Amino acid sequence: MKCYRPKLYFKTSNPTIDWFADRPYEGMNITGVTGITQAQKATLEVLGAIVNS
């Protein structure tokens, strides 16, 4: 089950709320990983994985 977190913005006089899903690969280090495509690597980064240079 996913846990959604609200994020509140006050750009105008009317606040808006955006909901963000948890990032399932948050903090996973994929530096030096092999056997995946660049597209898969980019997707993992969007989902929270990190690449140390």
mmCIF file of C-alpha atoms in Angstrom:
data_model
loop_
_atom_site.group_PDB
_atom_site.id
_atom_site.type_symbol
_atom_site.label_atom_id
_atom_site.label_comp_id
_atom_site.label_asym_id
_atom_site.label_seq_id
_atom_site.Cartn_x
_atom_site.Cartn_y
_atom_site.Cartn_z
ATOM 1 C CA MET A 1 0.000 0.000 0.000
ATOM 2 C CA LYS A 2 1.366 3.378 -0.974
ATOM 3 C CA CYS A 3 1.527 6.236 1.474
ATOM 4 C CA TYR A 4 0.741 9.609 -0.039
ATOM 5 C CA ARG A 5 2.101 12.824 1.431
ATOM 6 C CA PRO A 6 0.437 16.169 0.877
ATOM 7 C CA LYS A 7 2.498 19.193 -0.095
ATOM 8 C CA LEU A 8 0.871 22.566 0.426
ATOM 9 C CA TYR A 9 1.669 25.531 -1.818
ATOM 10 C CA PHE A 10 0.786 29.172 -1.184
ATOM 11 C CA LYS A 11 1.433 30.760 -4.590
ATOM 12 C CA THR A 12 -1.770 32.787 -4.487
ATOM 13 C CA SER A 13 -4.319 33.732 -1.893
ATOM 14 C CA ASN A 14 -5.872 30.277 -2.403
ATOM 15 C CA PRO A 15 -3.577 27.450 -1.243
ATOM 16 C CA THR A 16 -3.315 24.359 -3.406
ATOM 17 C CA ILE A 17 -2.446 20.856 -2.281
ATOM 18 C CA ASP A 18 -0.406 18.442 -4.390
ATOM 19 C CA TRP A 19 -0.120 14.767 -3.445
ATOM 20 C CA PHE A 20 3.130 12.881 -3.941
ATOM 21 C CA ALA A 21 3.600 9.122 -3.854
ATOM 22 C CA ASP A 22 6.491 7.603 -1.941
ATOM 23 C CA ARG A 23 9.576 6.986 -4.017
ATOM 24 C CA PRO A 24 10.158 3.229 -3.681
ATOM 25 C CA TYR A 25 13.889 3.362 -4.486
ATOM 26 C CA GLU A 26 14.641 6.365 -2.246
ATOM 27 C CA GLY A 27 18.321 6.268 -1.301
ATOM 28 C CA MET A 28 19.215 3.089 -3.229
ATOM 29 C CA ASN A 29 22.739 3.507 -4.582
ATOM 30 C CA ILE A 30 22.918 2.338 -8.200
ATOM 31 C CA THR A 31 26.483 3.517 -8.869
ATOM 32 C CA GLY A 32 28.252 1.015 -11.122
ATOM 33 C CA VAL A 33 25.165 -1.101 -11.715
ATOM 34 C CA THR A 34 25.353 -3.259 -14.854
ATOM 35 C CA GLY A 35 22.796 -5.108 -16.932
ATOM 36 C CA ILE A 36 20.247 -2.294 -17.216
ATOM 37 C CA THR A 37 19.612 0.212 -19.976
ATOM 38 C CA GLN A 38 20.066 3.962 -19.686
ATOM 39 C CA ALA A 39 16.267 4.304 -19.696
ATOM 40 C CA GLN A 40 15.965 1.889 -16.760
ATOM 41 C CA LYS A 41 18.705 3.753 -14.898
ATOM 42 C CA ALA A 42 16.937 7.086 -15.507
ATOM 43 C CA THR A 43 13.656 5.597 -14.267
ATOM 44 C CA LEU A 44 15.319 4.357 -11.066
ATOM 45 C CA GLU A 45 16.736 7.844 -10.485
ATOM 46 C CA VAL A 46 13.264 9.402 -10.882
ATOM 47 C CA LEU A 47 11.994 6.863 -8.343
ATOM 48 C CA GLY A 48 14.631 7.977 -5.831
ATOM 49 C CA ALA A 49 17.776 5.979 -6.557
ATOM 50 C CA ILE A 50 21.075 7.851 -6.379
ATOM 51 C CA VAL A 51 24.212 7.700 -8.515
ATOM 52 C CA ASN A 52 27.492 8.823 -6.940
ATOM 53 C CA SER A 53 29.918 10.278 -9.471
#
